[in-house]
Coordinates of C-alpha atoms and ligand atoms in Angstrom, one line a residue:
M1 CA -28.9 -4.1 16.2
N2 CA -29.2 -5.7 12.8
T3 CA -26.9 -8.6 12.0
P4 CA -25.6 -8.3 8.4
L5 CA -26.7 -10.7 5.8
L6 CA -24.1 -13.5 5.6
I7 CA -23.1 -14.5 2.1
N8 CA -20.6 -17.3 1.4
N9 CA -21.0 -17.7 -2.3
T10 CA -19.5 -15.5 -5.1
G11 CA -22.6 -16.0 -7.3
K12 CA -24.9 -14.8 -4.6
M13 CA -22.6 -12.0 -3.7
Q14 CA -22.6 -10.8 -7.4
A15 CA -26.4 -11.1 -7.6
W16 CA -26.9 -9.0 -4.4
S17 CA -24.5 -6.3 -5.6
E18 CA -26.0 -6.2 -9.1
S19 CA -29.5 -5.8 -7.6
A20 CA -28.4 -3.0 -5.3
R21 CA -26.5 -1.2 -8.1
S22 CA -29.6 -1.4 -10.3
R23 CA -31.5 0.4 -7.7
G24 CA -29.0 3.2 -7.8
L25 CA -27.3 2.3 -4.5
R26 CA -23.7 3.2 -3.9
L27 CA -21.7 0.3 -2.4
G28 CA -18.7 0.6 -0.1
I29 CA -16.6 -2.4 0.9
V30 CA -14.2 -2.9 3.7
P31 CA -12.0 -6.0 3.0
T32 CA -10.7 -7.7 6.1
M33 CA -9.3 -11.0 7.4
G34 CA -11.7 -10.9 10.4
K35 CA -11.0 -10.8 14.2
L36 CA -12.5 -7.4 13.9
H37 CA -11.4 -4.5 16.2
E38 CA -12.0 -0.8 16.4
G39 CA -9.6 -0.1 13.5
H40 CA -11.8 -2.2 11.2
L41 CA -15.0 -0.7 12.5
S42 CA -13.6 2.8 11.9
L43 CA -13.2 1.9 8.2
V44 CA -16.9 0.8 8.2
R45 CA -17.8 4.3 9.3
V46 CA -15.6 5.9 6.7
A47 CA -17.4 3.7 4.0
A48 CA -20.8 4.6 5.4
S49 CA -20.0 8.3 5.1
S50 CA -20.0 8.2 1.3
C51 CA -22.0 5.1 0.5
D52 CA -25.6 3.9 0.8
R53 CA -24.7 0.3 1.7
V54 CA -21.5 -1.0 3.5
L55 CA -20.3 -4.6 2.8
V56 CA -17.5 -6.2 4.9
S57 CA -15.5 -9.1 3.6
I58 CA -13.9 -11.6 6.0
F59 CA -11.5 -13.9 4.3
V60 CA -8.1 -15.2 5.6
N61 CA -6.4 -15.2 2.2
P62 CA -3.9 -18.0 1.9
T63 CA -2.0 -16.5 -1.1
Q64 CA -0.7 -13.5 1.0
F65 CA 0.9 -15.8 3.6
G66 CA 4.4 -17.1 3.1
P67 CA 5.7 -20.5 4.2
G68 CA 6.1 -20.6 8.0
E69 CA 3.8 -17.6 8.5
D70 CA 0.7 -17.7 10.6
Y71 CA -2.0 -18.7 8.0
E72 CA -3.1 -21.8 10.0
K73 CA -3.2 -20.1 13.4
Y74 CA -4.7 -16.7 12.2
P75 CA -7.7 -16.0 14.4
R76 CA -11.0 -17.0 12.9
C77 CA -14.2 -16.0 14.8
L78 CA -17.0 -15.3 12.4
E79 CA -19.7 -15.3 15.1
A80 CA -18.0 -12.6 17.2
D81 CA -17.2 -10.6 14.0
L82 CA -20.9 -10.7 12.9
N83 CA -21.9 -9.4 16.4
A84 CA -19.3 -6.6 16.1
L85 CA -20.7 -5.6 12.7
A86 CA -24.3 -5.7 14.0
G87 CA -24.0 -2.4 15.7
E88 CA -22.5 -0.7 12.6
G89 CA -25.4 -0.9 10.1
V90 CA -23.4 -3.2 7.8
S91 CA -25.7 -4.7 5.1
V92 CA -23.6 -7.7 4.0
C93 CA -20.8 -9.8 5.5
F94 CA -19.1 -11.7 2.6
A95 CA -17.2 -14.7 4.0
P96 CA -16.3 -17.0 1.2
S97 CA -14.4 -20.2 1.4
V98 CA -11.0 -20.6 -0.2
A99 CA -12.6 -22.7 -3.0
E100 CA -15.1 -20.0 -3.7
M101 CA -12.4 -17.3 -4.1
Y102 CA -9.9 -19.6 -6.0
P103 CA -12.2 -21.8 -8.1
H104 CA -9.2 -23.0 -10.3
G105 CA -6.7 -23.2 -7.5
Q106 CA -4.2 -20.5 -6.4
A107 CA -2.0 -20.3 -9.5
D108 CA -3.9 -17.7 -11.6
N109 CA -3.1 -14.3 -10.1
L110 CA -2.9 -10.6 -10.7
T111 CA 0.5 -9.0 -10.0
V112 CA 1.4 -5.3 -9.6
E113 CA 5.1 -4.8 -10.0
W114 CA 5.1 -1.3 -8.4
G115 CA 6.3 -1.3 -4.8
K116 CA 6.0 -5.0 -4.3
K117 CA 9.7 -5.6 -3.4
A118 CA 10.1 -2.7 -1.0
L119 CA 9.5 -2.5 2.7
C120 CA 7.3 -5.5 3.7
G121 CA 7.8 -7.0 0.3
A122 CA 11.6 -7.6 1.0
G123 CA 10.9 -9.9 3.9
R124 CA 7.6 -11.3 2.5
P125 CA 8.2 -12.2 -1.1
G126 CA 4.9 -12.9 -2.9
H127 CA 2.8 -11.2 -0.2
F128 CA 1.6 -8.3 -2.3
D129 CA 0.9 -10.6 -5.3
G130 CA -1.4 -12.4 -2.9
V131 CA -3.0 -9.1 -1.8
T132 CA -3.7 -7.9 -5.3
S133 CA -4.9 -11.3 -6.4
V134 CA -7.5 -11.4 -3.6
V135 CA -8.6 -7.8 -3.8
S136 CA -9.2 -8.1 -7.6
R137 CA -11.4 -11.1 -7.0
L138 CA -13.2 -9.3 -4.2
Y139 CA -13.9 -6.4 -6.6
N140 CA -15.4 -8.8 -9.1
A141 CA -17.4 -10.6 -6.5
M142 CA -18.6 -7.5 -4.5
Q143 CA -18.7 -4.9 -7.3
P144 CA -18.1 -1.9 -5.1
H145 CA -18.0 1.8 -6.0
V146 CA -15.7 2.5 -3.1
A147 CA -13.2 0.3 -1.2
V148 CA -11.8 1.5 2.2
Y149 CA -8.4 0.5 3.6
G150 CA -6.5 1.4 6.7
Q151 CA -3.4 3.6 6.6
K152 CA -2.0 1.1 9.1
D153 CA -1.1 -1.0 6.0
A154 CA 0.3 2.0 4.1
Q155 CA 2.2 0.0 1.4
Q156 CA -0.7 -2.3 0.9
A157 CA -3.0 0.7 0.3
L158 CA -0.6 2.3 -2.2
I159 CA -0.3 -1.0 -4.1
I160 CA -4.0 -1.5 -4.2
R161 CA -4.6 2.0 -5.4
R162 CA -2.0 1.4 -8.1
M163 CA -3.7 -1.9 -9.1
T164 CA -7.0 -0.2 -9.3
E165 CA -5.6 2.5 -11.6
S166 CA -3.6 0.1 -13.7
M167 CA -6.4 -2.4 -14.2
L168 CA -9.1 0.3 -14.7
F169 CA -11.2 -1.0 -11.9
P170 CA -14.1 1.4 -11.5
V171 CA -13.5 1.6 -7.8
K172 CA -12.5 4.6 -5.6
T173 CA -9.7 3.7 -3.1
V174 CA -10.3 5.5 0.2
L175 CA -8.1 5.5 3.3
G176 CA -9.0 5.5 7.0
A177 CA -6.6 6.7 9.8
I178 CA -4.7 4.3 12.1
V179 CA -6.7 3.5 15.2
R180 CA -4.4 2.9 18.3
E181 CA -4.7 1.6 21.8
R182 CA -4.5 4.2 24.5
D183 CA -0.7 3.7 24.9
G184 CA -0.1 4.1 21.2
L185 CA 0.1 0.5 20.0
A186 CA -1.6 0.3 16.6
M187 CA -4.6 -2.0 16.8
S188 CA -4.0 -5.3 15.0
S189 CA -5.7 -8.7 14.9
R190 CA -2.2 -10.1 15.6
N191 CA -1.9 -8.2 18.9
I192 CA -3.7 -11.2 20.6
Y193 CA -0.6 -13.3 20.0
L194 CA 1.5 -11.1 22.3
D195 CA 2.2 -12.2 25.9
P196 CA 2.3 -9.5 28.5
A197 CA 6.1 -8.9 28.2
E198 CA 5.8 -8.8 24.4
R199 CA 2.8 -6.4 24.6
E200 CA 5.0 -4.0 26.6
R201 CA 7.9 -4.3 24.2
A202 CA 5.5 -3.8 21.2
L203 CA 5.4 -0.1 22.1
T204 CA 9.0 0.1 20.7
L205 CA 7.5 0.5 17.2
S206 CA 5.2 3.5 17.9
R207 CA 7.9 5.1 20.1
A208 CA 10.5 4.8 17.4
L209 CA 8.1 6.5 14.9
T210 CA 7.3 9.2 17.5
R211 CA 11.1 9.8 18.0
V212 CA 11.6 10.4 14.3
G213 CA 8.5 12.7 14.3
E214 CA 10.1 14.7 17.1
S215 CA 13.3 15.1 15.1
L216 CA 11.3 16.3 12.1
R217 CA 9.5 18.8 14.2
A218 CA 12.9 19.9 15.6
G219 CA 14.0 20.7 12.0
E220 CA 15.9 17.6 11.0
R221 CA 15.4 17.1 7.2
D222 CA 18.2 14.7 6.3
P223 CA 16.7 11.4 5.2
G224 CA 19.7 9.3 6.2
R225 CA 19.9 10.9 9.7
L226 CA 16.1 10.5 10.2
Q227 CA 16.4 6.9 9.2
S228 CA 19.3 6.2 11.6
I229 CA 17.4 7.9 14.4
G230 CA 14.5 5.5 13.8
N231 CA 16.8 2.4 13.4
G232 CA 18.5 3.3 16.6
A233 CA 15.2 3.6 18.5
L234 CA 14.0 0.2 17.1
S235 CA 17.3 -1.7 17.7
G236 CA 19.1 -3.0 20.7
I237 CA 16.0 -3.9 22.7
D238 CA 15.9 -7.5 24.0
G239 CA 13.0 -9.4 22.5
V240 CA 12.5 -6.9 19.6
E241 CA 13.9 -8.1 16.3
P242 CA 13.7 -5.2 13.8
E243 CA 12.9 -6.0 10.2
Y244 CA 13.1 -2.5 8.7
F245 CA 12.8 1.1 9.6
V246 CA 12.5 3.4 6.6
V247 CA 11.9 7.1 5.8
V248 CA 10.6 7.2 2.3
D249 CA 8.7 9.2 -0.4
P250 CA 5.3 7.4 -0.7
A251 CA 5.4 8.2 -4.5
T252 CA 8.4 5.9 -5.0
L253 CA 8.8 4.0 -1.6
A254 CA 12.5 5.2 -1.9
P255 CA 14.2 7.9 0.3
H256 CA 13.9 11.5 -0.8
E257 CA 17.2 12.6 -2.5
N258 CA 18.6 15.3 -0.3
K259 CA 16.1 16.5 2.2
V260 CA 12.7 15.3 3.1
D261 CA 9.9 17.5 1.7
G262 CA 6.2 17.1 0.8
L263 CA 4.7 13.8 1.8
L264 CA 6.8 11.5 4.0
L265 CA 6.1 7.9 5.0
I266 CA 8.0 6.6 8.1
A267 CA 7.4 2.9 8.4
C268 CA 8.7 0.0 10.4
A269 CA 8.3 -3.7 11.0
A270 CA 9.6 -5.8 13.8
K271 CA 9.1 -9.2 15.4
L272 CA 8.2 -9.7 19.0
G273 CA 8.8 -13.4 19.5
K274 CA 6.9 -15.0 16.7
T275 CA 4.6 -12.1 16.1
R276 CA 5.4 -9.7 13.3
L277 CA 4.0 -6.1 13.7
I278 CA 4.1 -3.1 11.5
D279 CA 3.4 0.6 12.1
N280 CA 3.8 3.9 10.4
H281 CA 3.5 7.7 10.6
V282 CA 2.8 9.9 7.6
Y283 CA 3.7 13.6 7.6
R284 CA 3.3 16.5 5.2
I285 CA 6.3 18.8 5.3
Q286 CA 6.2 22.3 3.9
G287 CA 9.2 24.4 4.9
D288 CA 9.1 24.5 8.7
D289 CA 5.6 23.2 8.8
V290 CA 5.3 19.5 9.8
R291 CA 1.8 17.9 10.0
E292 CA 0.5 14.4 10.4
S293 CA -1.3 13.5 7.2
M294 CA -3.2 10.9 5.3
L295 CA -1.3 9.2 2.4
F296 CA -4.1 10.1 0.0
Ligands
AMP1 P1 -6.7 -7.0 8.2 O1 -7.9 -7.7 8.7 O2 -5.6 -6.9 9.2 O3 -6.3 -7.6 6.9 O4 -7.1 -5.5 7.9 C1 -8.2 -5.1 7.2 C2 -8.2 -3.7 6.9 O5 -8.2 -3.0 8.2 C3 -7.0 -3.2 6.2 O6 -7.3 -2.2 5.3 C4 -6.1 -2.6 7.3 O7 -5.2 -1.6 6.9 C5 -7.2 -2.1 8.2 N1 -6.7 -1.9 9.6 C6 -6.1 -2.9 10.4 N2 -5.7 -2.4 11.5 C7 -6.1 -1.1 11.6 C8 -6.0 0.0 12.5 N3 -5.4 -0.2 13.7 N4 -6.5 1.2 12.2 C9 -7.1 1.4 11.0 N5 -7.2 0.4 10.0 C10 -6.7 -0.8 10.3

């Protein structure tokens, strides 16, 4: 069990990565906000499968939280996170302060227009600007060859891939599958906010997604009907406040025109009390064939 080297400073981080790169090592990063769970650790393993060194960042990024969101109370537990990483062969944990990441304050940012107003962006204006602003800084600080993200945050992964292509970052965007609890709830650092009743009701999200998957498998291809099946399954439950349920083409984040075909993203968000959760399923549809799939 080797605890990763803890680096808090961007200059030191750049020097470490430059030295590793000069020795021909391929670097994979897993950006996180900490309170690590099995979902994060699965991404570490994905990174390790194609890289010589894995680096994990832990940074609760203020610019991706809106007013009234949970920035202040977001769980911070660096010690426990370092212990979790110790068993995974992670070389570096980069845990900078806000001042390190935003040396001139939070006004200078990198924005990607594509997709930022759809799905989660509708209810969280500015959220994806915050994500692309911090990820671009992490790339400059950590200088990875590969960056691994979870399909759990499907829209985020698509926007980051878009940013990487648009800005010509020499970084490969790689996805890891969603890791779930035994009963189907997608793992999330925010699940610790749920009281027992909310934890039970949180299954509404994965069940609604499964319900739409069953309809797809039964032959339903009408995007509007699929969406209303999902909306129906997510609505009308005491204590669950749906934010959206969409059935979209991941290439546009808009519904397919007539019938769903090819890659399909079924995504939803809902609030359980004060806790906002998201989840999704991705399918590849070819004629009668319906398979769960990775987005890319
Ligand atoms: P977070 O710490 O929540 O910002 O997440 C950091 C990374 O872990 C993101 O790329 C997430 O998509 C990914 N992630 C979070 N939850 C899961 C999960 N249940 N399964 C797989 N990846 C996840």
